[in-house]
mmCIF file of C-alpha atoms in Angstrom:
data_model
loop_
_atom_site.group_PDB
_atom_site.id
_atom_site.type_symbol
_atom_site.label_atom_id
_atom_site.label_comp_id
_atom_site.label_asym_id
_atom_site.label_seq_id
_atom_site.Cartn_x
_atom_site.Cartn_y
_atom_site.Cartn_z
ATOM 1 C CA ASP A 169 85.885 86.706 94.878
ATOM 2 C CA ALA A 170 88.733 88.312 93.011
ATOM 3 C CA LYS A 171 88.044 88.829 89.310
ATOM 4 C CA THR A 172 90.119 88.242 86.209
ATOM 5 C CA THR A 173 90.217 90.118 82.900
ATOM 6 C CA GLN A 174 91.059 88.397 79.615
ATOM 7 C CA PRO A 175 90.880 89.455 75.963
ATOM 8 C CA ASN A 176 87.792 88.172 74.183
ATOM 9 C CA SER A 177 89.729 86.466 71.418
ATOM 10 C CA MET A 178 93.196 85.786 70.040
ATOM 11 C CA GLU A 179 94.372 84.357 66.785
ATOM 12 C CA SER A 180 97.515 82.372 66.134
ATOM 13 C CA ASN A 181 99.169 80.498 63.334
ATOM 14 C CA GLU A 182 99.707 76.807 63.670
ATOM 15 C CA GLU A 183 103.056 75.792 65.209
ATOM 16 C CA GLU A 184 103.657 79.264 66.587
ATOM 17 C CA PRO A 185 103.579 80.143 70.304
ATOM 18 C CA VAL A 186 100.498 81.653 71.849
ATOM 19 C CA HIS A 187 100.667 83.998 74.825
ATOM 20 C CA LEU A 188 97.354 84.428 76.624
ATOM 21 C CA PRO A 189 97.289 87.306 79.121
ATOM 22 C CA CYS A 190 95.203 87.532 82.256
ATOM 23 C CA ASN A 191 94.907 90.460 84.654
ATOM 24 C CA HIS A 192 93.951 89.874 88.271
ATOM 25 C CA SER A 193 94.829 93.082 90.058
ATOM 26 C CA THR A 194 92.745 92.293 93.165
ATOM 27 C CA ILE A 195 94.326 88.890 93.767
ATOM 28 C CA SER A 196 94.921 87.992 97.408
ATOM 29 C CA GLY A 197 97.966 86.268 98.804
ATOM 30 C CA THR A 198 96.218 82.909 99.081
ATOM 31 C CA ASP A 199 94.624 82.855 95.617
ATOM 32 C CA TYR A 200 95.883 80.237 93.186
ATOM 33 C CA ILE A 201 95.820 81.085 89.477
ATOM 34 C CA HIS A 202 94.117 78.351 87.480
ATOM 35 C CA TRP A 203 93.768 77.920 83.734
ATOM 36 C CA TYR A 204 91.209 75.719 82.029
ATOM 37 C CA ARG A 205 90.215 75.304 78.438
ATOM 38 C CA GLN A 206 87.026 74.152 76.796
ATOM 39 C CA LEU A 207 87.069 72.589 73.370
ATOM 40 C CA PRO A 208 83.887 72.684 71.310
ATOM 41 C CA SER A 209 81.154 70.423 72.687
ATOM 42 C CA GLN A 210 83.299 69.257 75.599
ATOM 43 C CA GLY A 211 83.574 69.966 79.286
ATOM 44 C CA PRO A 212 86.262 72.286 80.626
ATOM 45 C CA GLU A 213 89.705 70.731 80.912
ATOM 46 C CA TYR A 214 92.373 71.577 83.474
ATOM 47 C CA VAL A 215 95.492 73.087 81.924
ATOM 48 C CA ILE A 216 97.757 74.391 84.682
ATOM 49 C CA HIS A 217 97.804 76.305 87.946
ATOM 50 C CA GLY A 218 100.284 78.168 90.117
ATOM 51 C CA LEU A 219 100.677 80.417 93.128
ATOM 52 C CA THR A 220 103.836 82.514 92.830
ATOM 53 C CA SER A 221 106.424 80.700 90.741
ATOM 54 C CA ASN A 222 106.280 79.955 87.029
ATOM 55 C CA VAL A 223 104.992 76.491 86.231
ATOM 56 C CA ASN A 224 105.499 74.120 83.336
ATOM 57 C CA ASN A 225 103.685 70.962 82.338
ATOM 58 C CA ARG A 226 103.192 68.942 79.183
ATOM 59 C CA MET A 227 100.352 71.162 78.006
ATOM 60 C CA ALA A 228 101.598 74.679 78.697
ATOM 61 C CA SER A 229 103.631 77.074 80.792
ATOM 62 C CA LEU A 230 102.328 79.613 83.257
ATOM 63 C CA ALA A 231 104.274 82.804 83.805
ATOM 64 C CA ILE A 232 103.241 84.765 86.896
ATOM 65 C CA ALA A 233 104.218 88.403 87.356
ATOM 66 C CA GLU A 234 106.300 89.224 90.388
ATOM 67 C CA ASP A 235 103.466 91.257 91.938
ATOM 68 C CA ARG A 236 101.017 88.477 90.953
ATOM 69 C CA LYS A 237 98.606 90.979 89.432
ATOM 70 C CA SER A 238 98.858 89.358 86.039
ATOM 71 C CA SER A 239 99.812 86.063 84.459
ATOM 72 C CA THR A 240 100.349 84.609 81.007
ATOM 73 C CA LEU A 241 99.518 81.172 79.719
ATOM 74 C CA ILE A 242 101.971 80.072 77.059
ATOM 75 C CA LEU A 243 101.185 77.411 74.492
ATOM 76 C CA HIS A 244 104.576 76.710 72.984
ATOM 77 C CA ARG A 245 103.485 75.423 69.588
ATOM 78 C CA ALA A 246 99.847 75.894 68.759
ATOM 79 C CA THR A 247 98.056 73.105 66.949
ATOM 80 C CA LEU A 248 94.575 73.072 65.473
ATOM 81 C CA ARG A 249 93.493 71.020 68.473
ATOM 82 C CA ASP A 250 94.372 73.952 70.759
ATOM 83 C CA ALA A 251 91.482 75.989 69.363
ATOM 84 C CA ALA A 252 89.289 76.470 72.413
ATOM 85 C CA VAL A 253 88.058 78.933 75.000
ATOM 86 C CA TYR A 254 90.723 79.462 77.669
ATOM 87 C CA TYR A 255 89.657 80.532 81.137
ATOM 88 C CA CYS A 256 91.848 82.198 83.738
ATOM 89 C CA ILE A 257 90.357 81.783 87.209
ATOM 90 C CA LEU A 258 91.413 82.445 90.775
ATOM 91 C CA ARG A 259 90.784 79.785 93.370
ATOM 92 C CA THR A 260 91.043 80.766 97.012
ATOM 93 C CA ASP A 261 92.998 78.507 99.297
ATOM 94 C CA SER A 262 90.133 77.436 101.515
ATOM 95 C CA TRP A 263 86.775 76.227 100.225
ATOM 96 C CA GLY A 264 87.922 77.559 96.892
ATOM 97 C CA LYS A 265 85.411 77.404 94.079
ATOM 98 C CA LEU A 266 86.046 78.209 90.438
ATOM 99 C CA GLN A 267 83.962 81.051 89.061
ATOM 100 C CA PHE A 268 84.283 81.128 85.288
ATOM 101 C CA GLY A 269 84.314 84.347 83.292
ATOM 102 C CA ALA A 270 83.928 84.682 79.541
ATOM 103 C CA GLY A 271 87.443 83.478 78.746
ATOM 104 C CA THR A 272 89.538 83.981 75.607
ATOM 105 C CA GLN A 273 88.527 82.306 72.365
ATOM 106 C CA VAL A 274 91.716 81.091 70.687
ATOM 107 C CA VAL A 275 91.592 80.585 66.953
ATOM 108 C CA VAL A 276 94.425 78.649 65.312
ATOM 109 C CA THR A 277 94.864 78.981 61.583
ATOM 110 C CA PRO A 278 96.824 76.529 59.428
ATOM 111 C CA ASP B 993 90.876 56.171 85.722
ATOM 112 C CA ALA B 994 87.471 56.623 84.092
ATOM 113 C CA GLY B 995 87.224 60.276 84.999
ATOM 114 C CA VAL B 996 84.025 61.987 86.108
ATOM 115 C CA ILE B 997 81.064 60.125 84.699
ATOM 116 C CA GLN B 998 77.770 61.845 83.979
ATOM 117 C CA SER B 999 74.521 60.378 82.815
ATOM 118 C CA PRO B 1000 72.568 60.683 80.690
ATOM 119 C CA ARG B 1001 74.552 62.459 77.967
ATOM 120 C CA HIS B 1002 71.389 63.884 76.466
ATOM 121 C CA GLU B 1003 67.946 64.374 77.962
ATOM 122 C CA VAL B 1004 64.851 65.679 76.244
ATOM 123 C CA THR B 1005 61.811 66.171 78.420
ATOM 124 C CA GLU B 1006 58.528 67.991 78.415
ATOM 125 C CA MET B 1007 57.869 71.047 80.505
ATOM 126 C CA GLY B 1008 56.610 70.122 83.950
ATOM 127 C CA GLN B 1009 58.367 66.767 84.107
ATOM 128 C CA GLU B 1010 60.958 65.833 86.706
ATOM 129 C CA VAL B 1011 64.531 65.501 85.500
ATOM 130 C CA THR B 1012 67.372 63.802 87.365
ATOM 131 C CA LEU B 1013 70.987 64.193 86.329
ATOM 132 C CA ARG B 1014 73.635 61.880 87.742
ATOM 133 C CA CYS B 1015 77.309 62.171 88.473
ATOM 134 C CA LYS B 1016 80.003 59.784 89.628
ATOM 135 C CA PRO B 1017 83.125 61.661 90.756
ATOM 136 C CA ILE B 1018 86.649 60.351 90.550
ATOM 137 C CA SER B 1019 87.370 57.908 93.349
ATOM 138 C CA GLY B 1020 89.151 59.642 96.215
ATOM 139 C CA HIS B 1021 88.030 63.125 95.267
ATOM 140 C CA ASN B 1022 86.245 64.768 98.174
ATOM 141 C CA SER B 1023 84.850 67.878 96.490
ATOM 142 C CA LEU B 1024 82.084 67.843 93.898
ATOM 143 C CA PHE B 1025 80.657 70.709 91.863
ATOM 144 C CA TRP B 1026 77.629 71.166 89.631
ATOM 145 C CA TYR B 1027 77.773 73.767 86.850
ATOM 146 C CA ARG B 1028 75.327 74.892 84.197
ATOM 147 C CA GLN B 1029 76.371 76.370 80.838
ATOM 148 C CA THR B 1030 74.263 78.420 78.465
ATOM 149 C CA MET B 1031 75.204 80.726 75.640
ATOM 150 C CA MET B 1032 73.752 83.700 77.472
ATOM 151 C CA ARG B 1033 75.200 83.163 80.940
ATOM 152 C CA GLY B 1034 78.282 81.033 80.341
ATOM 153 C CA LEU B 1035 79.398 78.591 83.039
ATOM 154 C CA GLU B 1036 77.571 79.081 86.326
ATOM 155 C CA LEU B 1037 78.373 77.286 89.560
ATOM 156 C CA LEU B 1038 75.166 75.875 91.013
ATOM 157 C CA ILE B 1039 76.295 74.035 94.136
ATOM 158 C CA TYR B 1040 79.292 72.322 95.597
ATOM 159 C CA PHE B 1041 79.865 69.598 98.145
ATOM 160 C CA ASN B 1042 82.814 68.762 100.340
ATOM 161 C CA ASN B 1043 82.925 65.312 101.938
ATOM 162 C CA ASN B 1044 79.318 64.790 100.787
ATOM 163 C CA VAL B 1045 78.098 67.896 102.624
ATOM 164 C CA PRO B 1046 76.663 70.840 100.658
ATOM 165 C CA ILE B 1047 78.917 73.834 101.290
ATOM 166 C CA ASP B 1048 77.482 76.510 99.036
ATOM 167 C CA ASP B 1049 74.197 76.316 97.140
ATOM 168 C CA SER B 1050 73.864 80.038 96.486
ATOM 169 C CA GLY B 1051 74.021 79.416 92.745
ATOM 170 C CA MET B 1052 70.956 77.188 92.652
ATOM 171 C CA PRO B 1053 68.487 79.248 90.635
ATOM 172 C CA GLU B 1054 65.304 78.423 92.538
ATOM 173 C CA ASP B 1055 63.521 75.865 94.640
ATOM 174 C CA ARG B 1056 62.802 73.712 91.632
ATOM 175 C CA PHE B 1057 66.456 72.685 91.730
ATOM 176 C CA SER B 1058 67.841 70.315 94.346
ATOM 177 C CA ALA B 1059 71.082 68.370 94.659
ATOM 178 C CA LYS B 1060 72.123 65.482 96.833
ATOM 179 C CA MET B 1061 75.259 63.534 97.503
ATOM 180 C CA PRO B 1062 74.278 60.419 99.483
ATOM 181 C CA ASN B 1063 77.800 58.993 99.365
ATOM 182 C CA ALA B 1064 81.264 59.785 98.103
ATOM 183 C CA SER B 1065 80.703 58.130 94.746
ATOM 184 C CA PHE B 1066 77.375 59.536 93.624
ATOM 185 C CA SER B 1067 75.520 62.807 93.285
ATOM 186 C CA THR B 1068 72.253 63.865 91.673
ATOM 187 C CA LEU B 1069 70.860 67.161 90.454
ATOM 188 C CA LYS B 1070 67.094 67.192 90.225
ATOM 189 C CA ILE B 1071 64.796 69.698 88.556
ATOM 190 C CA GLN B 1072 61.117 69.481 89.427
ATOM 191 C CA PRO B 1073 59.151 70.741 87.593
ATOM 192 C CA SER B 1074 61.340 71.458 84.587
ATOM 193 C CA GLU B 1075 60.857 74.545 82.403
ATOM 194 C CA PRO B 1076 62.150 75.434 78.927
ATOM 195 C CA ARG B 1077 64.558 77.997 80.423
ATOM 196 C CA ASP B 1078 66.329 75.135 82.205
ATOM 197 C CA SER B 1079 67.630 73.939 78.844
ATOM 198 C CA ALA B 1080 71.417 73.964 79.114
ATOM 199 C CA VAL B 1081 74.454 71.736 79.426
ATOM 200 C CA TYR B 1082 74.993 70.615 82.995
ATOM 201 C CA PHE B 1083 78.517 69.704 84.081
ATOM 202 C CA CYS B 1084 79.700 67.883 87.136
ATOM 203 C CA ALA B 1085 83.288 68.279 88.340
ATOM 204 C CA SER B 1086 85.313 66.797 91.167
ATOM 205 C CA SER B 1087 88.484 67.797 92.951
ATOM 206 C CA LEU B 1088 90.933 66.011 95.221
ATOM 207 C CA GLY B 1089 90.558 68.721 97.838
ATOM 208 C CA SER B 1090 88.846 71.960 98.687
ATOM 209 C CA GLU B 1091 92.060 73.960 98.780
ATOM 210 C CA GLY B 1092 93.213 76.205 95.972
ATOM 211 C CA ASN B 1093 96.108 73.936 95.082
ATOM 212 C CA TYR B 1094 93.835 71.308 93.537
ATOM 213 C CA GLY B 1095 92.468 71.354 90.038
ATOM 214 C CA TYR B 1096 89.054 70.199 88.870
ATOM 215 C CA THR B 1097 88.194 67.334 86.568
ATOM 216 C CA PHE B 1098 84.999 67.847 84.611
ATOM 217 C CA GLY B 1099 82.633 65.309 83.184
ATOM 218 C CA SER B 1100 81.406 65.389 79.592
ATOM 219 C CA GLY B 1101 78.152 67.014 80.608
ATOM 220 C CA THR B 1102 74.437 66.345 80.189
ATOM 221 C CA ARG B 1103 72.681 68.323 77.497
ATOM 222 C CA LEU B 1104 69.169 69.003 78.751
ATOM 223 C CA THR B 1105 66.414 70.154 76.454
ATOM 224 C CA VAL B 1106 63.031 71.009 77.939
ATOM 225 C CA VAL B 1107 60.282 71.407 75.353
#
């Protein structure tokens, strides 16, 4: 399975954007890029996913590099409730299973 | 939509006892996954099912662990006999399909403590 690399932690001020990078240099053409987050004492929560094009939803935006070897999750205005561990994961197109890494701990300060 | 439902939320048991964790996936989802989370090892995939059939159980730690999915709306993860090192939070997740274009929905987890 292709691996991803994320920073261990990032800090942001409330109401400012947060850009979370993810490197996946060994990604294959059929791998989807998924992002999940896990708030304290809760199960992981789906955030967004994409294949080649940038994606937007009510939670976040996903910017995918043209060569697909990296991507960035964008939280447009961080709130205290966005403090969580964010996981960037590749899911293969067939029988794809999510293998979680260590993720990025996002700290939001008032 | 009630989401993925797991029971019990908390389980405390003595070493050597049998433990059964339960999961009800979202109706219509045909893929189901069991994960375990500890501070030391993070989130580990134990087993996953597609259309009630186990596809990959390579993450099951040892023979003491077994999982079943008798129908599309129910799955169990059983540990017999339980050991203190099995203490963890166990999550169940379901997905609309096995392809990469589908996201997972996780349950709230079962916190297992083996004393």
